[in-house]
Coordinates of C-alpha atoms and ligand atoms in Angstrom, one line a residue:
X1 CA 101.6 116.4 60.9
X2 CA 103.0 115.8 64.3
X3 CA 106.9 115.6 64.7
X4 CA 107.3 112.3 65.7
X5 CA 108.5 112.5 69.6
X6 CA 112.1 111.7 70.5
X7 CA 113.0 108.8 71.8
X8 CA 114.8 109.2 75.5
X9 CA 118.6 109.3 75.7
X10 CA 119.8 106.2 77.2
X11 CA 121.2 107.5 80.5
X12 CA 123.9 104.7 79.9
X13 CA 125.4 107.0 76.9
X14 CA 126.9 109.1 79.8
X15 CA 129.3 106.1 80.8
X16 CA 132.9 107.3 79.9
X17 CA 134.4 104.0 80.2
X18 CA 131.8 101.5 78.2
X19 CA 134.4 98.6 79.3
X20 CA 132.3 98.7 82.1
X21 CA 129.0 98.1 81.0
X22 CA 128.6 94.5 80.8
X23 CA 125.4 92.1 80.1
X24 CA 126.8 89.0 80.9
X25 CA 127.5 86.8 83.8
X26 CA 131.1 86.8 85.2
X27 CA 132.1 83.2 86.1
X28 CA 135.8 82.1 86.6
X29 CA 137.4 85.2 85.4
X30 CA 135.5 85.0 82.2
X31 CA 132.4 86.6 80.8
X32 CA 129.3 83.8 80.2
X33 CA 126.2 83.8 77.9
X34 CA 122.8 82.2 78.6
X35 CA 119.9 81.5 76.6
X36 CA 117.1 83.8 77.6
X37 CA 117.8 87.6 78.4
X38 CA 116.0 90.1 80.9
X39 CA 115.5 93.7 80.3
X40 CA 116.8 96.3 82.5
X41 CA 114.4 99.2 83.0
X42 CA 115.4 103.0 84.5
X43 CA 112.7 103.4 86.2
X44 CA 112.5 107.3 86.2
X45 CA 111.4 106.9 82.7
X46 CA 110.3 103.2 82.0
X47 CA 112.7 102.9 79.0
X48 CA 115.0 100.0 78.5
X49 CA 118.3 100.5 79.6
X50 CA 119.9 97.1 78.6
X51 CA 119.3 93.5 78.3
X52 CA 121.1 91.0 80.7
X53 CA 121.9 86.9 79.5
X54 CA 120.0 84.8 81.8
X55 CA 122.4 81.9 83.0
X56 CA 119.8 79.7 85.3
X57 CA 120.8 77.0 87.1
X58 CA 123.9 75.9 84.9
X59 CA 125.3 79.4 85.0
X60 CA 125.4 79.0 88.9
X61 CA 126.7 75.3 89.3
X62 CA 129.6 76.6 86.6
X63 CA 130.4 79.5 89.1
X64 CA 130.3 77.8 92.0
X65 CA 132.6 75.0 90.8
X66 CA 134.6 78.1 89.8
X67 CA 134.9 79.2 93.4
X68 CA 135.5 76.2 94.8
X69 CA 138.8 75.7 92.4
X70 CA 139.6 79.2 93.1
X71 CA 139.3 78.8 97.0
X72 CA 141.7 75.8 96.9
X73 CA 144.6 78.7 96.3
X74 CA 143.0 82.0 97.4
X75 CA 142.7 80.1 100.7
X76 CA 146.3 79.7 101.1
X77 CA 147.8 83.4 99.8
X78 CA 148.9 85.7 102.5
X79 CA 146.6 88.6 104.2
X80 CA 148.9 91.0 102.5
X81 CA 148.4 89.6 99.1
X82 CA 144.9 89.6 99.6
X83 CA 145.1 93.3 100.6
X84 CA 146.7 94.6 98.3
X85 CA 144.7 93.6 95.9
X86 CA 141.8 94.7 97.4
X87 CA 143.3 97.6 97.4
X88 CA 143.6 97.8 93.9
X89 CA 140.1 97.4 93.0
X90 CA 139.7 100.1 96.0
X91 CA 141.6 102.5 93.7
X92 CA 139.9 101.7 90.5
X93 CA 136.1 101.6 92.2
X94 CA 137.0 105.3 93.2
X95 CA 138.5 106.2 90.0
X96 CA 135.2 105.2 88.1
X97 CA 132.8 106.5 90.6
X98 CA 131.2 108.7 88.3
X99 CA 130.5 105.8 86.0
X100 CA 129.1 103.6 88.6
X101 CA 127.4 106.3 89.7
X102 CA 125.5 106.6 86.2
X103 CA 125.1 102.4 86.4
X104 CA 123.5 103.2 90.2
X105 CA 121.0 106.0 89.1
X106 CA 120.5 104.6 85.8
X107 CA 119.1 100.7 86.9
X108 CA 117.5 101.8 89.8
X109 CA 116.9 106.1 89.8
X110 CA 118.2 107.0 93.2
X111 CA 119.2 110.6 92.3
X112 CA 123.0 111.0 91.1
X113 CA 124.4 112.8 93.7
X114 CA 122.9 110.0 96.3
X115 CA 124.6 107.5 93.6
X116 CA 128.1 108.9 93.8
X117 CA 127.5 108.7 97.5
X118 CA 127.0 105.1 97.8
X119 CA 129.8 104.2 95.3
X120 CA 132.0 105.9 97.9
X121 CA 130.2 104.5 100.6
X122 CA 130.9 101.1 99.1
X123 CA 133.9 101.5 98.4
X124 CA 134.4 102.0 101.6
X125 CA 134.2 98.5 103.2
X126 CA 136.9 97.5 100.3
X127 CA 139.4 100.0 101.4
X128 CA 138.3 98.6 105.5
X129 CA 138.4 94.7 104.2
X130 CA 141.7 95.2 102.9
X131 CA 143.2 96.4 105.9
X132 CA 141.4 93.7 108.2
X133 CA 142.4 91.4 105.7
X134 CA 146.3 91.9 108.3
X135 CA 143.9 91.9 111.2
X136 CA 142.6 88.2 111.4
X137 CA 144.1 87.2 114.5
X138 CA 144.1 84.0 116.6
X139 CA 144.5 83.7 120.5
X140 CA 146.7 81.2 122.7
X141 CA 144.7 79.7 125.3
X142 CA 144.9 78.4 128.8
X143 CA 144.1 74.7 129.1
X144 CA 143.7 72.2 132.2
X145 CA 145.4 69.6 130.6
X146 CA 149.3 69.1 131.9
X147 CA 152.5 69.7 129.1
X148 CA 149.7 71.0 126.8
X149 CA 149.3 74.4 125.1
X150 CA 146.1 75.4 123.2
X151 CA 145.5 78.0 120.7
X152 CA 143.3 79.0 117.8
X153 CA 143.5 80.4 114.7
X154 CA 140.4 82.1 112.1
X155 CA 140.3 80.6 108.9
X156 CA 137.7 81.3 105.7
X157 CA 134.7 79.5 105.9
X158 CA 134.9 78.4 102.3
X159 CA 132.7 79.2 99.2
X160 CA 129.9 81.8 99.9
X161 CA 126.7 82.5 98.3
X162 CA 125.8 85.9 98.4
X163 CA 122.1 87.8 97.0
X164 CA 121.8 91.0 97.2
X165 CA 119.0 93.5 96.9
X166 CA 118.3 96.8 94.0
X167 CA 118.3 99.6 96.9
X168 CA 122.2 99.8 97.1
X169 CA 123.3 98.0 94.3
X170 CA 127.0 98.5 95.1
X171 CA 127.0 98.9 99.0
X172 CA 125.5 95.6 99.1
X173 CA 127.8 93.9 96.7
X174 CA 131.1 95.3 98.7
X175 CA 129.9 94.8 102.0
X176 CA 129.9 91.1 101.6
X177 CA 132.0 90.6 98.9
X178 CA 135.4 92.4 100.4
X179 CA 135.3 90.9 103.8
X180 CA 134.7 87.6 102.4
X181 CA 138.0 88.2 99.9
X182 CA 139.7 89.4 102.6
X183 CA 139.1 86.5 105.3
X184 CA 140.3 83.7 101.9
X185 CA 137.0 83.2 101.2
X186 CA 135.8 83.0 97.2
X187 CA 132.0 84.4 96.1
X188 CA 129.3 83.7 93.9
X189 CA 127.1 86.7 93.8
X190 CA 124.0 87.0 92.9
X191 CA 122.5 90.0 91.9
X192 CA 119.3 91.7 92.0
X193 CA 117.3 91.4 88.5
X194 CA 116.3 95.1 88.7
X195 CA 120.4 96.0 89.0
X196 CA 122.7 93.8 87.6
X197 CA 124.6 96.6 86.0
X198 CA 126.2 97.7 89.0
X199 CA 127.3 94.3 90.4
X200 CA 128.8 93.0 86.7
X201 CA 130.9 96.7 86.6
X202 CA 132.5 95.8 90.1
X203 CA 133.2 92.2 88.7
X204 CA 135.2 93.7 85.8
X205 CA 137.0 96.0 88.0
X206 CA 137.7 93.4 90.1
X207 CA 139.4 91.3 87.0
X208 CA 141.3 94.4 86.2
X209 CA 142.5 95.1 89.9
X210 CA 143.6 91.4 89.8
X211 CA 141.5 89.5 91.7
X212 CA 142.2 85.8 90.3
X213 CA 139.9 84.2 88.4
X214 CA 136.9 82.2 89.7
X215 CA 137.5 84.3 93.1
X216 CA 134.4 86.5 92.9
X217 CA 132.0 85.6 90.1
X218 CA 128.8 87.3 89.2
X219 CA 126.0 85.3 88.0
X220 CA 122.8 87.0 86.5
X221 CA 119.2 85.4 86.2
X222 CA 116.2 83.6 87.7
X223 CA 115.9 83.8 91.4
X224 CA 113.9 80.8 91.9
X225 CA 116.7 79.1 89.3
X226 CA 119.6 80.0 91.1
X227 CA 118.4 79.9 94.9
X228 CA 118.4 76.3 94.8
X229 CA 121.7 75.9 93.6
X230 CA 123.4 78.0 95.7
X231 CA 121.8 77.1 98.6
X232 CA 121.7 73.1 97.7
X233 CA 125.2 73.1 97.0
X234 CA 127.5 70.9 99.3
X235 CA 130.8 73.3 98.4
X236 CA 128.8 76.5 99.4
X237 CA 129.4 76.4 103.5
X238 CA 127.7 80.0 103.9
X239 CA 124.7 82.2 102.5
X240 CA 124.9 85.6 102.7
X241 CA 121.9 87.5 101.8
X242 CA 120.4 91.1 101.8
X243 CA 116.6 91.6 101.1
X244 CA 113.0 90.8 102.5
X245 CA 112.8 88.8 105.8
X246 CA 110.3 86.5 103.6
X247 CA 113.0 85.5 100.7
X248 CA 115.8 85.4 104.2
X249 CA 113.3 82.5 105.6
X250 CA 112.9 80.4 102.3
X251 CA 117.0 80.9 102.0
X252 CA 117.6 80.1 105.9
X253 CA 115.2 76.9 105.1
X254 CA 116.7 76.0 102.6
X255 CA 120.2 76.6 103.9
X256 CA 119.2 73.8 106.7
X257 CA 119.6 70.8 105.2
X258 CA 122.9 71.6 104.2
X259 CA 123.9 73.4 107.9
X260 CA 125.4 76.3 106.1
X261 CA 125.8 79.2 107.9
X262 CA 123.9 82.0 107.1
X263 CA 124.3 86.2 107.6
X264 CA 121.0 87.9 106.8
X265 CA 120.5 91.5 106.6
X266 CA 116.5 91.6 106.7
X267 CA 113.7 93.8 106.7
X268 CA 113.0 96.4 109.4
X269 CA 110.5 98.7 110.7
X270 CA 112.6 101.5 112.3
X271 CA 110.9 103.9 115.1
X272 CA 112.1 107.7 115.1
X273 CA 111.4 108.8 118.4
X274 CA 111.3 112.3 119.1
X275 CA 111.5 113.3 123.0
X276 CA 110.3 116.3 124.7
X277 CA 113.2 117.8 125.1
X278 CA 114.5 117.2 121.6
X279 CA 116.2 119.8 119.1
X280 CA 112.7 119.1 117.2
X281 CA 114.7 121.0 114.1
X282 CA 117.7 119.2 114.3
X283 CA 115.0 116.0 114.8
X284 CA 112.6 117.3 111.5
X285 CA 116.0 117.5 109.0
X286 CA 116.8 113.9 110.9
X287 CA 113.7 112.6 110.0
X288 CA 113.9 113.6 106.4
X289 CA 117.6 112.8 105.9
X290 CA 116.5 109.2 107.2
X291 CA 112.9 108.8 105.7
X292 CA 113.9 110.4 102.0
X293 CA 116.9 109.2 101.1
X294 CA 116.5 106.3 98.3
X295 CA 113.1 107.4 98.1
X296 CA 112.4 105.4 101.5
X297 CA 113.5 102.1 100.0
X298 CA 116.1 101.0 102.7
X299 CA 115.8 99.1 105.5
X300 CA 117.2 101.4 108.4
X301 CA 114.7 104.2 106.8
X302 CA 112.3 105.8 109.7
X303 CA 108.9 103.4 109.6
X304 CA 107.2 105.0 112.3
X305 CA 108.3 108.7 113.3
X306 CA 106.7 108.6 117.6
X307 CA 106.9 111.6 119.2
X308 CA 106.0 112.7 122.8
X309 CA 103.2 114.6 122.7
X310 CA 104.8 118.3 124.0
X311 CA 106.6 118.3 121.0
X312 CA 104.3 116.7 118.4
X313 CA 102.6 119.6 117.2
X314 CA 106.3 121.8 116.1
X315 CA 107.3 118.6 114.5
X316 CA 104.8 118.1 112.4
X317 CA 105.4 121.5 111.8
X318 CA 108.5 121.4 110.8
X319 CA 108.4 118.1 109.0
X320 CA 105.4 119.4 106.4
X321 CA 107.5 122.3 105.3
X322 CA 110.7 120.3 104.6
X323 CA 108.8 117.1 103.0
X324 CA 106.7 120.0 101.0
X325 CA 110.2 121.4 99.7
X326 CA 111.8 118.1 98.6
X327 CA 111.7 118.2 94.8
X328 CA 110.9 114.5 92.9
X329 CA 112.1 113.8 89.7
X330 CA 114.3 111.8 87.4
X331 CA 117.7 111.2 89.1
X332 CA 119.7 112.9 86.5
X333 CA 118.4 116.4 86.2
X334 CA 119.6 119.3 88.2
X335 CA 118.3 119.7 91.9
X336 CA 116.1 116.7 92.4
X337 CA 116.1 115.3 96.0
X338 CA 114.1 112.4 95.4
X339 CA 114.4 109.7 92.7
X340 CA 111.8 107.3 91.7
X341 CA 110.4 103.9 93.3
X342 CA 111.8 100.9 92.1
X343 CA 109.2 100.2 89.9
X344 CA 105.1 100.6 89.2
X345 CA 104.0 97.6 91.7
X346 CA 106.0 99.6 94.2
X347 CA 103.8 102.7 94.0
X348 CA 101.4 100.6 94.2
X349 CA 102.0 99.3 97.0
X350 CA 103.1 102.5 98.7
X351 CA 99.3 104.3 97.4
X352 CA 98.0 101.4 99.3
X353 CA 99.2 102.1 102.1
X354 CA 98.7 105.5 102.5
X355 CA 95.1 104.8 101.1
X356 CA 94.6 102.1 104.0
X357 CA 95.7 104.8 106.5
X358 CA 93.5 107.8 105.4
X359 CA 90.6 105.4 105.2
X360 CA 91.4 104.8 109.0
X361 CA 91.5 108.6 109.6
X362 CA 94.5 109.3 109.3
X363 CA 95.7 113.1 108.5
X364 CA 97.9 113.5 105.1
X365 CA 99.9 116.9 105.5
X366 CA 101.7 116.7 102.2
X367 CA 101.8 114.5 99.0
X368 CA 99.8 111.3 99.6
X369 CA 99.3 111.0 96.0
X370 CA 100.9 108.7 92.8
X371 CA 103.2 111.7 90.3
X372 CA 102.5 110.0 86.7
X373 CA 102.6 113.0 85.3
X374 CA 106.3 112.6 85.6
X375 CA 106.7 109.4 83.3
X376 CA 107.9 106.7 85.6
X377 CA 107.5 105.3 89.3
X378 CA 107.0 108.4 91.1
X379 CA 105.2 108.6 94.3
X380 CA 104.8 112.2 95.9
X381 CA 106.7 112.9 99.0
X382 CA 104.2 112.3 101.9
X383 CA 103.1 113.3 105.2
X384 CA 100.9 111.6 106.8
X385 CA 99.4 111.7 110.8
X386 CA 97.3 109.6 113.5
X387 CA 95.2 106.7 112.5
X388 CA 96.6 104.3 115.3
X389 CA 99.8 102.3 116.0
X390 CA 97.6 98.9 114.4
X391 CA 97.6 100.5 110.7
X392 CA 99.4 98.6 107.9
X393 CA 101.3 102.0 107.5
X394 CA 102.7 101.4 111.1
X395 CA 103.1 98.0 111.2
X396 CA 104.8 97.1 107.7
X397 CA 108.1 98.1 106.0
X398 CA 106.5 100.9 104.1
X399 CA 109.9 101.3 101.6
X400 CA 108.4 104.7 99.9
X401 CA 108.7 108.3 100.1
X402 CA 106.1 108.2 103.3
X403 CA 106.6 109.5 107.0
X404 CA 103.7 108.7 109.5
X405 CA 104.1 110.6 112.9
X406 CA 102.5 108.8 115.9
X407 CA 102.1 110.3 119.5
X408 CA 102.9 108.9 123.1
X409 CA 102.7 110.0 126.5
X410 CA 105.9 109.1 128.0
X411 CA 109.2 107.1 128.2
X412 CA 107.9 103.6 128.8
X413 CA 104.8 103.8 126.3
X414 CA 107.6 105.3 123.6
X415 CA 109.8 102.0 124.3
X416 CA 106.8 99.3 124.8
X417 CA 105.6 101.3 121.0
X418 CA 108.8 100.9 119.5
X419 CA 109.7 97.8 120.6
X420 CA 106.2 96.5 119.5
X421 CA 106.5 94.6 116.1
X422 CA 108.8 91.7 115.2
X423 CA 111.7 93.7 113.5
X424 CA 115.0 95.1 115.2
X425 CA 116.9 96.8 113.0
X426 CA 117.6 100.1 113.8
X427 CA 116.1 102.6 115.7
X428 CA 116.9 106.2 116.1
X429 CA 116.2 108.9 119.2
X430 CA 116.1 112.7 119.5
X431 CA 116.9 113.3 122.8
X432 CA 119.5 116.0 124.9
X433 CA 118.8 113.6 128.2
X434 CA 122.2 111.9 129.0
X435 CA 119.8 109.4 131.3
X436 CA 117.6 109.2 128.4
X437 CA 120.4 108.2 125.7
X438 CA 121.1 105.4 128.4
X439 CA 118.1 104.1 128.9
X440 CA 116.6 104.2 125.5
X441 CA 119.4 102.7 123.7
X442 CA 119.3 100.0 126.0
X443 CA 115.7 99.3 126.3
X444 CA 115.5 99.5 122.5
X445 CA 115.2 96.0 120.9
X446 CA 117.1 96.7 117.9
X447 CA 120.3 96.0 116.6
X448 CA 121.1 99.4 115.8
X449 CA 120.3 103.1 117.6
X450 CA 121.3 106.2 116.3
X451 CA 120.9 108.9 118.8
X452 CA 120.6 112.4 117.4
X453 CA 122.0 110.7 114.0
X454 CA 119.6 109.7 111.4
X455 CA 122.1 107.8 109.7
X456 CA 124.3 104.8 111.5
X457 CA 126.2 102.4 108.6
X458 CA 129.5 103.2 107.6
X459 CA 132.4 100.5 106.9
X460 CA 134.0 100.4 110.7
X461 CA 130.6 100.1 112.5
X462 CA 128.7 96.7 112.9
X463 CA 125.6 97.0 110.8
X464 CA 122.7 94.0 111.3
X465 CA 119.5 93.3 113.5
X466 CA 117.9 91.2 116.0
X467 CA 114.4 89.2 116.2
X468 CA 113.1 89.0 112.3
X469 CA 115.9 91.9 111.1
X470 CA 118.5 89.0 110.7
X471 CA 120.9 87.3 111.8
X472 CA 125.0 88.4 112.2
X473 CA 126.7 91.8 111.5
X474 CA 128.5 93.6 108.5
X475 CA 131.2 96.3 109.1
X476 CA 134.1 96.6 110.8
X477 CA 136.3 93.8 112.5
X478 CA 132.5 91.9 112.7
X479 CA 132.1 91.8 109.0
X480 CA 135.3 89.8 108.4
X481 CA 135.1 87.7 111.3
X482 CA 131.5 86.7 110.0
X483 CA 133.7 84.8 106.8
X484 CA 135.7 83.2 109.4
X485 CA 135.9 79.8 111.2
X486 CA 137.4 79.3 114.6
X487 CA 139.3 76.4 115.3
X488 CA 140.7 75.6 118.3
X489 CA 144.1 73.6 118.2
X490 CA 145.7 71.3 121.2
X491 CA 149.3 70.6 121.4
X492 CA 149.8 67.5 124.2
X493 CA 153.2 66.0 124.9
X494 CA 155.3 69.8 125.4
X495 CA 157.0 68.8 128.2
X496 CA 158.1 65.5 128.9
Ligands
ADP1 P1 112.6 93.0 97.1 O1 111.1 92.5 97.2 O2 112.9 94.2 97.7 O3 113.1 92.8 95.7 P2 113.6 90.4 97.8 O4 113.8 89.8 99.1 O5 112.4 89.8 97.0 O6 113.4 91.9 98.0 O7 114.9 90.3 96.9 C1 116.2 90.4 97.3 C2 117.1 89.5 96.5 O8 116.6 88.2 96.7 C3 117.0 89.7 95.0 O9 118.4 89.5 94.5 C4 116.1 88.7 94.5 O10 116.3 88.3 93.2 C5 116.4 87.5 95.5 N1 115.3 86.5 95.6 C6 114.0 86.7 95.6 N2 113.3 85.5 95.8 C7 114.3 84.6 95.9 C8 114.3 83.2 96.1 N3 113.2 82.5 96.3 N4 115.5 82.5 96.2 C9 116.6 83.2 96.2 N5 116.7 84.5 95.9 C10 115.6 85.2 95.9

């Protein structure tokens, strides 16, 4: 008789601190049930993590009536209070980063070193919100009007809505969530279904770091439940939302009838252009840094790798030895580069793609090819060449484990290329020109260009796109200012 196999290990078992796995929604301080409950699925392995109370529609009109009580006093405390609590929960986000790391990798695979990374990362904009918190400044104004003086001063825009996406499922969270604390603003999140985890262990270290009650509140659930509320709402006054440009048009519609304002980080479709006179190694390990990381599931990832035809040939080169090398597996084990997809619809999606593009003759120079063998959402790290700038490959976010190379002539077919689809996110260039950096970057229709860096966020750096990529900036002095209000204030009667 067979041994009956062993159930997997729930990667959760590795928390040290199980304070900080919770499964229900975090509304005014306190932690709320719902009727229904959704599973949680690591997605390396398809097994059940944890079950999440669904709080709907209720759940969302109790935490935003939370937030508005909340923003009545958190409006009002000084920029120092505000910092220094957000400074504690700072400290305690990177005393637990191994723990959050294990609620990243566990909910949504990314592997655990990558995890770790982004709980830093995210920490990150705390540490920078706190100390912009003292930064919010107003101006004193010339005015035409005699015995006057004018002036202005920021203020919070009031309660803000904010969903966020599974790819960074504690980046996200922070990078709205601390500049909106720190301009007096209070927050009802809504998380990703596929990660709630992460977001619900940064609302309980926000409790213990002292964040008051009903300031930031987590609410779990139904999209299409909790949507409405938040945007329908007449105390929300902003919407802040990361995720497909698709879900950022039903939320920017729905936003209208209300006039709330409304930052949206969106989908892209990010060129890598390689030049000819390019450090095409430095521009290979660029591509893969860029393209690989999350398993290709972020926005800024390189979509369409162009290069100028000199150097096409040693960068394909290069690039099918190191995608060849990278090693897929489940995020936990020893020396895996590459996690899974998010879940099975997204290999789908991703084999369709890469099916669609070998049908149009495309070349595939490595992977191109689903990995069940491996017991979750894995999709082989690919290579693939050619088959024409009009391929669904080229012209959709592909968010997988898939670079496509492309070849052009010269500079102004590379720009008119790039610049050809209705995303500007961010774009990135591999050149040693000085002219070249000059002109690309500005001829670039994108938001963001990294320039012999395949990697551009960090918490002091404005990070958002133009055309159907979004609309406003997170990071740095940008971020806060995006939770403020500017009023202008006229003083008649001075003198005489
Ligand atoms: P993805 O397809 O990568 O999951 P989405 O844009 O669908 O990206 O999701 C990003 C976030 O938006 C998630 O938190 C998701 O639950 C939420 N979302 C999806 N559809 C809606 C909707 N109709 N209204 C509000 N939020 C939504």
């Amino acid at each position: 008789m067979n041994a009956p196999e062993r159930a997997p290990v729930n990667p959760l078992e590795r928390l040290k601190d199980k304070g900080l796995l919770k499964t229900q929604s975090f509304i005014g301080g306190g932690w709320a049930a719902g009727g229904a409950r959704f599973a949680v699925a690591n997605p390396a392995t398809r097994q059940v993590i944890a079950e999440v109370d669904d709080v709907g529609a209720a759940g969302a009109k109790a935490a935003v009536a939370a937030a508005h009580q909340a923003f009545q006093t958190w409006r009002k405390t000084s920029p120092f209070e505000r910092a220094k609590v957000l400074k504690a929960w700072h400290a305690l986000i990177m005393e637990n980063v191994h723990d959050l790391a294990v609620l990243v990798t566990a909910e949504m695979g990314k592997p655990f070193r990558e995890a770790q990374g982004e709980v830093v990362y995210g920490a990150g904009f705390v540490d920078w919100s706190a100390e912009e918190a003292k930064r919010i400044h107003g101006e004193t104004l010339p005015t035409p009007f005699p015995g006057s003086r004018g002036w202005t001063i920021r203020q919070p825009v009031g309660v803000v809505a904010c969903i966020t996406p599974w790819n960074f499922p504690m980046a996200m969270v922070t990078r709205k969530c601390a500049p909106a604390l720190a301009a007096g603003c209070t927050m009802v999140l809504k998380p990703a279904p596929e990660t709630p985890l992460s977001a619900l262990a940064l609302a309980e270290l926000a409790k213990r770091a002292g964040v008051p009650d009903g300031v930031f509140n987590v609410v779990c659930g139904e999209a299409e439940a909790i949507g409405p509320v938040l945007t329908g709402s007449d105390e929300v006054r902003m919407i802040g939302f990361t995720g497909s440009t698709e879900v950022g048009k039903i939320l920017m519609r729905q936003a209208a009838d209300g006039v709330k304002r409304v930052a949206l980080e969106l989908g892209g479709n990010a060129p890598f252009i390689v030049m000819d006179d390019a450090d095409v190694e430095a521009a290979a390990a660029g591509v893969v840094a860029s393209k690989f990381r999350v398993s290709g599931q972020t926005c800024v990832s390189a979509n369409r790798v162009i290069a100028q035809e000199k150097v096409a040939d040693r960068l394909v080169e290069a690039l099918a030895e190191k995608v060849k090398a990278l090693k897929p597996g489940d995020g936990f084990a020893e020396g895996v580069d590459i996690g899974p997809l998010i879940h099975d619809e997204a290999v789908a999606r991703v084999d369709a793609l890469v099916r669609g593009a070998k049908d149009a003759g495309a070349k595939i120079l490595a992977g191109g090819r689903r990995l069940d063998d491996l017991g979750g959402a894995f999709y082989a790290p690919t290579l693939v060449e050619g088959g024409g700038y009009d391929l669904d490959l080229a012209c959709f976010e592909i968010f997988g484990p898939v670079a496509s190379v492309y070849r052009a002539r010269d500079e102004a077919e590379i720009i008119a290329r790039a610049n050809d689809t209705p995303y500007g996110l961010a774009a990135y260039v591999y050149t040693q020109d000085i002219g070249r950096v000059h002109r690309l970057s500005e001829a670039l229709d994108f938001g963001m260009v990294g320039v012999n860096a395949p990697m551009v966020g960090s918490p002091s750096t404005p990070f958002g796109g133009v055309k159907q990529s979004g609309i406003g900036r997170e990071g740095g002095k940008w971020g806060v200012e995006e939770f403020t209000e500017l009023k202008y204030v006229l003083l008649g009667g001075v003198e005489g």
